[in-house]
PDB file of C-alpha atoms in Angstrom:
ATOM      1  CA  PHE A 227     -12.599   2.540  34.554  1.00 43.00           C
ATOM      2  CA  ASP A 228      -9.694   1.430  36.827  1.00 47.00           C
ATOM      3  CA  PRO A 229      -7.678   4.153  38.453  1.00 49.00           C
ATOM      4  CA  MET A 230      -4.664   2.005  38.299  1.00 51.00           C
ATOM      5  CA  GLY A 231      -4.619   2.309  34.606  1.00 52.00           C
ATOM      6  CA  ILE A 232      -5.565  -1.365  34.055  1.00 50.00           C
ATOM      7  CA  SER A 233      -8.122  -2.136  31.342  1.00 47.00           C
ATOM      8  CA  LEU A 234     -11.040  -3.952  32.526  1.00 48.00           C
ATOM      9  CA  GLU A 235     -12.388  -4.446  29.010  1.00 51.00           C
ATOM     10  CA  GLN A 236     -12.261  -7.793  27.344  1.00 45.00           C
ATOM     11  CA  PRO A 237     -10.026  -7.961  24.269  1.00 44.00           C
ATOM     12  CA  LYS A 238     -12.048  -7.602  21.050  1.00 48.00           C
ATOM     13  CA  VAL A 239     -12.551 -10.796  19.042  1.00 46.00           C
ATOM     14  CA  ILE A 240     -11.450 -10.372  15.447  1.00 58.00           C
ATOM     15  CA  ASN A 241     -13.687 -12.038  12.859  1.00 77.00           C
ATOM     16  CA  MET A 242     -11.230 -13.019  10.159  1.00 83.00           C
ATOM     17  CA  SER A 243     -12.867 -13.002   6.778  1.00 83.00           C
ATOM     18  CA  THR A 244     -12.048 -13.985   3.230  1.00 89.00           C
ATOM     19  CA  LYS A 245     -14.901 -13.976   0.744  1.00 90.00           C
ATOM     20  CA  PHE A 246     -15.680 -13.364  -2.864  1.00 92.00           C
ATOM     21  CA  GLU A 247     -18.835 -11.313  -3.834  1.00 92.00           C
ATOM     22  CA  ARG A 248     -19.719  -9.500  -7.083  1.00 93.00           C
ATOM     23  CA  ASP A 249     -16.195  -9.577  -8.583  1.00 95.00           C
ATOM     24  CA  THR A 250     -14.519  -8.478  -5.418  1.00 97.00           C
ATOM     25  CA  HIS A 251     -12.258 -10.564  -3.211  1.00 97.00           C
ATOM     26  CA  TRP A 252     -12.671  -9.197   0.505  1.00 97.00           C
ATOM     27  CA  ILE A 253      -9.893  -9.930   2.979  1.00 97.00           C
ATOM     28  CA  GLU A 254     -10.540  -8.553   6.353  1.00 97.00           C
ATOM     29  CA  ASN A 255      -9.521  -8.495  10.056  1.00 96.00           C
ATOM     30  CA  TYR A 256      -6.315 -10.596   9.894  1.00 96.00           C
ATOM     31  CA  ALA A 257      -3.519 -10.332  12.392  1.00 96.00           C
ATOM     32  CA  GLY A 258      -0.257 -12.214  12.357  1.00 94.00           C
ATOM     33  CA  ASP A 259      -1.085 -14.322   9.229  1.00 94.00           C
ATOM     34  CA  THR A 260       1.652 -14.362   6.589  1.00 93.00           C
ATOM     35  CA  GLY A 261       0.212 -16.916   4.309  1.00 94.00           C
ATOM     36  CA  ILE A 262      -3.042 -15.280   3.034  1.00 95.00           C
ATOM     37  CA  THR A 263      -3.343 -15.984  -0.640  1.00 96.00           C
ATOM     38  CA  VAL A 264      -5.915 -14.773  -3.101  1.00 96.00           C
ATOM     39  CA  THR A 265      -6.214 -16.386  -6.608  1.00 96.00           C
ATOM     40  CA  VAL A 266      -7.740 -14.121  -9.159  1.00 96.00           C
ATOM     41  CA  SER A 267      -9.372 -15.960 -12.013  1.00 95.00           C
ATOM     42  CA  ALA A 268     -10.509 -13.032 -14.290  1.00 95.00           C
ATOM     43  CA  ALA A 269      -9.119  -9.540 -14.893  1.00 96.00           C
ATOM     44  CA  LYS A 270     -12.268  -7.866 -14.104  1.00 97.00           C
ATOM     45  CA  GLU A 271     -12.021  -8.952 -10.431  1.00 97.00           C
ATOM     46  CA  LYS A 272     -10.861  -6.531  -7.666  1.00 98.00           C
ATOM     47  CA  VAL A 273      -9.299  -7.127  -4.351  1.00 98.00           C
ATOM     48  CA  TYR A 274     -10.095  -5.184  -1.122  1.00 98.00           C
ATOM     49  CA  ILE A 275      -7.971  -5.819   1.942  1.00 98.00           C
ATOM     50  CA  SER A 276      -8.930  -4.247   5.267  1.00 98.00           C
ATOM     51  CA  ASN A 277      -7.863  -4.060   8.866  1.00 97.00           C
ATOM     52  CA  ILE A 278      -4.857  -6.431   8.641  1.00 97.00           C
ATOM     53  CA  THR A 279      -1.876  -6.308  11.064  1.00 97.00           C
ATOM     54  CA  ASP A 280       1.431  -8.076  10.845  1.00 97.00           C
ATOM     55  CA  SER A 281       0.179 -10.028   7.979  1.00 97.00           C
ATOM     56  CA  VAL A 282       1.136 -10.762   4.263  1.00 97.00           C
ATOM     57  CA  VAL A 283      -1.402 -11.003   1.458  1.00 97.00           C
ATOM     58  CA  THR A 284      -0.298 -12.613  -1.977  1.00 97.00           C
ATOM     59  CA  VAL A 285      -2.510 -11.841  -4.904  1.00 97.00           C
ATOM     60  CA  LYS A 286      -1.896 -14.255  -7.738  1.00 97.00           C
ATOM     61  CA  GLY A 287      -3.142 -13.500 -11.267  1.00 97.00           C
ATOM     62  CA  LYS A 288      -4.281 -10.395 -13.016  1.00 97.00           C
ATOM     63  CA  CYS A 289      -6.904  -8.113 -11.372  1.00 98.00           C
ATOM     64  CA  THR A 290      -8.468  -4.741 -12.013  1.00 98.00           C
ATOM     65  CA  SER A 291      -7.411  -3.063  -8.726  1.00 98.00           C
ATOM     66  CA  ILE A 292      -6.246  -3.615  -5.214  1.00 98.00           C
ATOM     67  CA  ALA A 293      -7.330  -1.405  -2.346  1.00 98.00           C
ATOM     68  CA  VAL A 294      -5.694  -1.701   1.098  1.00 98.00           C
ATOM     69  CA  GLU A 295      -7.316   0.088   3.956  1.00 98.00           C
ATOM     70  CA  ASN A 296      -6.134   0.279   7.725  1.00 98.00           C
ATOM     71  CA  ALA A 297      -3.233  -2.076   7.315  1.00 98.00           C
ATOM     72  CA  THR A 298      -0.315  -2.015   9.808  1.00 97.00           C
ATOM     73  CA  GLY A 299       3.034  -3.779   9.624  1.00 97.00           C
ATOM     74  CA  SER A 300       1.874  -5.749   6.619  1.00 98.00           C
ATOM     75  CA  GLY A 301       2.867  -6.779   3.057  1.00 97.00           C
ATOM     76  CA  ILE A 302       1.025  -7.015  -0.168  1.00 98.00           C
ATOM     77  CA  ILE A 303       2.569  -9.036  -2.943  1.00 98.00           C
ATOM     78  CA  PHE A 304       0.843  -9.027  -6.210  1.00 97.00           C
ATOM     79  CA  ASP A 305       1.115 -10.015 -10.049  1.00 96.00           C
ATOM     80  CA  ASP A 306      -0.550  -7.749 -12.653  1.00 96.00           C
ATOM     81  CA  VAL A 307      -2.974  -5.047 -11.954  1.00 97.00           C
ATOM     82  CA  VAL A 308      -4.919  -3.310 -14.769  1.00 97.00           C
ATOM     83  CA  ALA A 309      -5.821   0.023 -13.078  1.00 97.00           C
ATOM     84  CA  THR A 310      -4.329   0.891  -9.679  1.00 97.00           C
ATOM     85  CA  VAL A 311      -3.057  -0.287  -6.280  1.00 98.00           C
ATOM     86  CA  GLU A 312      -4.223   2.091  -3.458  1.00 98.00           C
ATOM     87  CA  THR A 313      -3.371   2.347   0.161  1.00 98.00           C
ATOM     88  CA  VAL A 314      -5.455   4.454   2.702  1.00 98.00           C
ATOM     89  CA  ASN A 315      -4.816   4.978   6.361  1.00 98.00           C
ATOM     90  CA  CYS A 316      -1.964   2.428   6.444  1.00 98.00           C
ATOM     91  CA  LYS A 317       1.236   2.268   8.642  1.00 98.00           C
ATOM     92  CA  LYS A 318       4.514   0.459   7.896  1.00 97.00           C
ATOM     93  CA  VAL A 319       3.426  -1.398   4.827  1.00 98.00           C
ATOM     94  CA  GLN A 320       5.120  -2.876   1.867  1.00 98.00           C
ATOM     95  CA  LEU A 321       3.903  -3.299  -1.718  1.00 98.00           C
ATOM     96  CA  GLN A 322       5.656  -5.642  -4.088  1.00 97.00           C
ATOM     97  CA  ALA A 323       4.748  -5.526  -7.758  1.00 97.00           C
ATOM     98  CA  ASN A 324       5.790  -8.628  -9.454  1.00 96.00           C
ATOM     99  CA  GLY A 325       4.097  -7.675 -12.683  1.00 95.00           C
ATOM    100  CA  SER A 326       2.872  -4.559 -14.310  1.00 95.00           C
ATOM    101  CA  VAL A 327       0.916  -1.878 -12.479  1.00 96.00           C
ATOM    102  CA  PRO A 328       0.081   1.579 -14.160  1.00 96.00           C
ATOM    103  CA  SER A 329      -0.693   3.463 -10.967  1.00 97.00           C
ATOM    104  CA  ILE A 330      -0.029   3.316  -7.300  1.00 97.00           C
ATOM    105  CA  ALA A 331      -1.987   5.731  -5.019  1.00 97.00           C
ATOM    106  CA  LEU A 332      -0.758   6.324  -1.415  1.00 97.00           C
ATOM    107  CA  ASP A 333      -3.142   8.296   0.734  1.00 97.00           C
ATOM    108  CA  LYS A 334      -2.712   8.859   4.390  1.00 97.00           C
ATOM    109  CA  THR A 335      -0.067   6.257   4.557  1.00 97.00           C
ATOM    110  CA  GLN A 336       2.965   6.463   7.004  1.00 97.00           C
ATOM    111  CA  GLY A 337       5.954   4.371   6.155  1.00 97.00           C
ATOM    112  CA  VAL A 338       5.626   2.442   3.008  1.00 97.00           C
ATOM    113  CA  SER A 339       8.224   0.568   0.848  1.00 97.00           C
ATOM    114  CA  VAL A 340       7.205  -0.148  -2.776  1.00 97.00           C
ATOM    115  CA  PHE A 341       9.120  -2.793  -4.569  1.00 97.00           C
ATOM    116  CA  LEU A 342       8.709  -2.533  -8.357  1.00 96.00           C
ATOM    117  CA  THR A 343      10.339  -5.837  -9.424  1.00 94.00           C
ATOM    118  CA  GLY A 344       8.053  -6.824 -12.241  1.00 85.00           C
ATOM    119  CA  GLU A 345       8.388  -6.152 -15.845  1.00 84.00           C
ATOM    120  CA  GLY A 346       6.544  -2.933 -16.632  1.00 83.00           C
ATOM    121  CA  SER A 347       6.233  -2.040 -12.974  1.00 91.00           C
ATOM    122  CA  THR A 348       8.949   0.748 -13.050  1.00 90.00           C
ATOM    123  CA  SER A 349       6.713   2.886 -15.368  1.00 92.00           C
ATOM    124  CA  ALA A 350       4.085   3.120 -12.690  1.00 94.00           C
ATOM    125  CA  GLU A 351       2.694   6.480 -11.816  1.00 95.00           C
ATOM    126  CA  ILE A 352       2.856   7.053  -8.037  1.00 95.00           C
ATOM    127  CA  VAL A 353       0.472   9.578  -6.554  1.00 95.00           C
ATOM    128  CA  THR A 354       0.811  10.482  -2.873  1.00 94.00           C
ATOM    129  CA  SER A 355      -1.342  12.475  -0.669  1.00 93.00           C
ATOM    130  CA  LEU A 356      -0.868  13.041   3.123  1.00 93.00           C
ATOM    131  CA  SER A 357       1.743  10.303   3.209  1.00 94.00           C
ATOM    132  CA  ASN A 358       5.236  10.213   4.503  1.00 95.00           C
ATOM    133  CA  GLU A 359       8.283   7.921   4.789  1.00 95.00           C
ATOM    134  CA  ILE A 360       7.813   6.585   1.213  1.00 96.00           C
ATOM    135  CA  ASN A 361      10.612   4.531  -0.342  1.00 97.00           C
ATOM    136  CA  ILE A 362      10.522   3.185  -3.937  1.00 96.00           C
ATOM    137  CA  LEU A 363      12.803   0.260  -4.698  1.00 96.00           C
ATOM    138  CA  VAL A 364      13.770  -0.798  -8.260  1.00 95.00           C
ATOM    139  CA  PRO A 365      16.077  -3.499  -9.522  1.00 93.00           C
ATOM    140  CA  GLY A 366      19.750  -2.746  -9.979  1.00 90.00           C
ATOM    141  CA  ALA A 367      21.512  -2.766 -13.260  1.00 87.00           C
ATOM    142  CA  THR A 368      22.005  -6.486 -13.284  1.00 87.00           C
ATOM    143  CA  GLU A 369      20.397  -9.520 -11.520  1.00 85.00           C
ATOM    144  CA  ASP A 370      23.296  -9.527  -9.115  1.00 90.00           C
ATOM    145  CA  ASP A 371      22.914  -6.040  -8.067  1.00 92.00           C
ATOM    146  CA  ASP A 372      21.018  -4.939  -4.968  1.00 93.00           C
ATOM    147  CA  MET A 373      17.758  -3.012  -5.399  1.00 93.00           C
ATOM    148  CA  ILE A 374      18.093   0.716  -5.666  1.00 95.00           C
ATOM    149  CA  GLU A 375      16.075   2.873  -3.137  1.00 95.00           C
ATOM    150  CA  PHE A 376      14.533   6.192  -3.913  1.00 94.00           C
ATOM    151  CA  PRO A 377      12.895   8.161  -1.237  1.00 93.00           C
ATOM    152  CA  LEU A 378      10.047  10.436  -2.363  1.00 92.00           C
ATOM    153  CA  ALA A 379       9.809  13.965  -1.296  1.00 88.00           C
ATOM    154  CA  GLU A 380       7.791  14.975   1.726  1.00 86.00           C
ATOM    155  CA  GLN A 381       8.395  18.666   1.676  1.00 86.00           C
ATOM    156  CA  PHE A 382       7.705  21.083  -1.031  1.00 85.00           C
ATOM    157  CA  ILE A 383       8.257  24.867  -1.732  1.00 90.00           C
ATOM    158  CA  SER A 384       5.529  26.870  -3.654  1.00 92.00           C
ATOM    159  CA  ARG A 385       6.619  30.160  -5.228  1.00 94.00           C
ATOM    160  CA  PHE A 386       4.530  32.782  -7.088  1.00 95.00           C
ATOM    161  CA  VAL A 387       6.253  33.066 -10.473  1.00 96.00           C
ATOM    162  CA  ASP A 388       4.955  34.830 -13.591  1.00 96.00           C
ATOM    163  CA  GLY A 389       1.379  35.004 -12.337  1.00 96.00           C
ATOM    164  CA  LYS A 390       1.033  31.424 -10.997  1.00 96.00           C
ATOM    165  CA  PHE A 391       2.318  29.213  -8.268  1.00 94.00           C
ATOM    166  CA  VAL A 392       5.122  26.744  -9.051  1.00 94.00           C
ATOM    167  CA  THR A 393       5.628  23.930  -6.603  1.00 92.00           C
ATOM    168  CA  SER A 394       8.877  21.860  -6.355  1.00 91.00           C
ATOM    169  CA  PRO A 395      10.309  19.485  -3.821  1.00 88.00           C
ATOM    170  CA  VAL A 396      12.727  20.822  -1.207  1.00 85.00           C
ATOM    171  CA  GLU A 397      16.340  20.019  -1.968  1.00 79.00           C
ATOM    172  CA  HIS A 398      18.658  19.511   0.858  1.00 67.00           C
ATOM    173  CA  VAL A 399      22.224  20.293   0.070  1.00 63.00           C
TER     174      VAL A 399
END
């Protein structure tokens, strides 16, 4: 402890790791690397991304799922996903679907932009829990148009109606 507020601790050494074990690609502990690429060779493979900061991970090929945990200021670009893409405990992240994805789950995520650019990606179901600052971007009417941005609701009103609760997003006029 230093009463002047200067940390006497040595900075932590981050052990960057990319490995493949039992049908799962593990990408962990990257900082400031915008060229991380994972090539998936079979649809049964999964991708797990953890503890990345200011980095970009590109997943090429069709995989079962992508899980992103504890990412900050980072982007995930992916082709086709069979099941789901999930973020947990992330801040200021971007997801870009260049192919189809049936489900996107955002859990405890603050500040996320989801770009649904691939064929079939706009039909994705998006499930949010304890997340905020969520923006979904979809292509414009033509290739020359800008992407159209849709913020997802963060506030809801629940009312007791006809013997049950009905919940709807708050609408600001």
